[in-house]
Amino acid sequence: GAGVSQTPSNKVTEKGKYVELRCDPISGHTALYWYRQSLGQGPEFLIYFQGTGAADDSGLPNDRFFAVRPEGSVSTLKIQRTERGDSAVYLCASSFYGGSSYNEQFFGPGTRLTVL
Amino acid sequence: AQSVAQPEDQVNVAEGNPLTVKCTYSVSGNPYLFWYVQYPNRGLQFLLKYITGDNLVKGSYGFEAEFNKSQTSFHLKKPSALVSDSALYFCAVRAVVGGYQKVTFGTGTKLQVIP
């Protein structure tokens, strides 16, 4: 079946620009997560959605970062006034809730963001 | 603050030999522990998890991990390594902190299985 998909796979932008990164989770997965992975590091948690609402956004580094999931399926991570330090691979993951918060996550291939 | 440590950046093992990839954690409350694998140019894939119960957890591709509460460890093991096991392995811990469910990943360990 279809896994988690992310678009675009690569995004190059200039410092100060606005970018949107899209995640399509596995159908039926109510939980959705965004992570950021820098070279040589593990994924860094950004935000977690349960349905349409952000259950935990404590990982967002500052107010330039925002994410939405208006219909409880597709999510968009939005970064305003991009900085060179935002360059990383942005990962999306989804999981089935089913009453447990500890089901495994299924990851997408990531979007590689490069800010020049 | 919760944390995960993977003390080895790289582990080399000969094909057919047993392998261990180490993970220790620090968390308040009950830990929920996971191992994921990342193959080149592919997304992270779930291997196994410990939630509660038996301390020895069996997962995909013949991998297993042992939860040791006293040593706060969750080492990944396999009795006989395959060349195809060569990849990047991440340990992760999930716990409730201040009402939030925090997820923290380690920095990863590169496993190289030598033919």
mmCIF file of C-alpha atoms in Angstrom, chain A residues 33 35 37 40-45 48 55-59 91 95 100-109, chain B residues 32 34 36 38 41-46 49 51 88 90 94-96 99-108:
data_model
loop_
_atom_site.group_PDB
_atom_site.id
_atom_site.type_symbol
_atom_site.label_atom_id
_atom_site.label_comp_id
_atom_site.label_asym_id
_atom_site.label_seq_id
_atom_site.Cartn_x
_atom_site.Cartn_y
_atom_site.Cartn_z
ATOM 1 C CA TYR A 33 4.656 14.177 13.207
ATOM 2 C CA TYR A 35 10.928 16.197 12.432
ATOM 3 C CA GLN A 37 17.251 16.006 10.616
ATOM 4 C CA GLY A 40 25.034 13.445 11.351
ATOM 5 C CA GLN A 41 22.159 13.943 13.756
ATOM 6 C CA GLY A 42 19.049 12.053 14.686
ATOM 7 C CA PRO A 43 15.601 13.381 13.861
ATOM 8 C CA GLU A 44 14.667 16.387 15.983
ATOM 9 C CA PHE A 45 11.011 16.544 16.977
ATOM 10 C CA TYR A 48 2.778 16.344 16.616
ATOM 11 C CA ALA A 55 -1.194 18.051 20.365
ATOM 12 C CA ASP A 56 2.399 19.134 20.964
ATOM 13 C CA ASP A 57 4.199 21.938 19.158
ATOM 14 C CA SER A 58 6.929 22.356 21.736
ATOM 15 C CA GLY A 59 9.630 21.360 19.261
ATOM 16 C CA LEU A 91 10.801 14.343 7.860
ATOM 17 C CA SER A 95 0.984 6.471 12.998
ATOM 18 C CA SER A 100 -2.449 3.997 22.129
ATOM 19 C CA SER A 101 0.000 6.814 21.813
ATOM 20 C CA TYR A 102 2.883 4.428 21.408
ATOM 21 C CA ASN A 103 2.353 2.852 18.055
ATOM 22 C CA GLU A 104 5.297 2.891 15.696
ATOM 23 C CA GLN A 105 5.712 5.730 13.252
ATOM 24 C CA PHE A 106 5.930 5.360 9.484
ATOM 25 C CA PHE A 107 8.293 7.870 7.949
ATOM 26 C CA GLY A 108 8.266 9.576 4.601
ATOM 27 C CA PRO A 109 11.405 9.994 2.482
ATOM 28 C CA TYR B 32 8.631 3.781 25.651
ATOM 29 C CA PHE B 34 11.954 2.250 19.797
ATOM 30 C CA TYR B 36 14.440 2.518 13.676
ATOM 31 C CA GLN B 38 17.581 4.127 7.862
ATOM 32 C CA ASN B 41 18.182 7.227 0.245
ATOM 33 C CA ARG B 42 15.242 5.720 2.108
ATOM 34 C CA GLY B 43 13.066 6.824 4.999
ATOM 35 C CA LEU B 44 13.373 5.540 8.532
ATOM 36 C CA GLN B 45 11.754 2.166 9.098
ATOM 37 C CA PHE B 46 10.445 0.800 12.365
ATOM 38 C CA LYS B 49 9.544 -1.262 20.373
ATOM 39 C CA ILE B 51 6.189 -0.562 25.837
ATOM 40 C CA LEU B 88 22.086 3.710 10.088
ATOM 41 C CA PHE B 90 18.404 5.125 15.576
ATOM 42 C CA ARG B 94 8.921 8.565 24.086
ATOM 43 C CA ALA B 95 7.594 9.737 27.422
ATOM 44 C CA VAL B 96 5.059 12.099 28.879
ATOM 45 C CA GLY B 99 1.647 16.853 29.820
ATOM 46 C CA TYR B 100 3.398 16.600 26.473
ATOM 47 C CA GLN B 101 4.465 13.411 24.753
ATOM 48 C CA LYS B 102 8.091 14.076 23.960
ATOM 49 C CA VAL B 103 9.886 12.022 21.358
ATOM 50 C CA THR B 104 13.665 12.067 21.374
ATOM 51 C CA PHE B 105 15.965 10.289 18.936
ATOM 52 C CA GLY B 106 19.599 9.393 19.411
ATOM 53 C CA THR B 107 22.260 10.588 16.997
ATOM 54 C CA GLY B 108 22.415 7.269 15.221
#
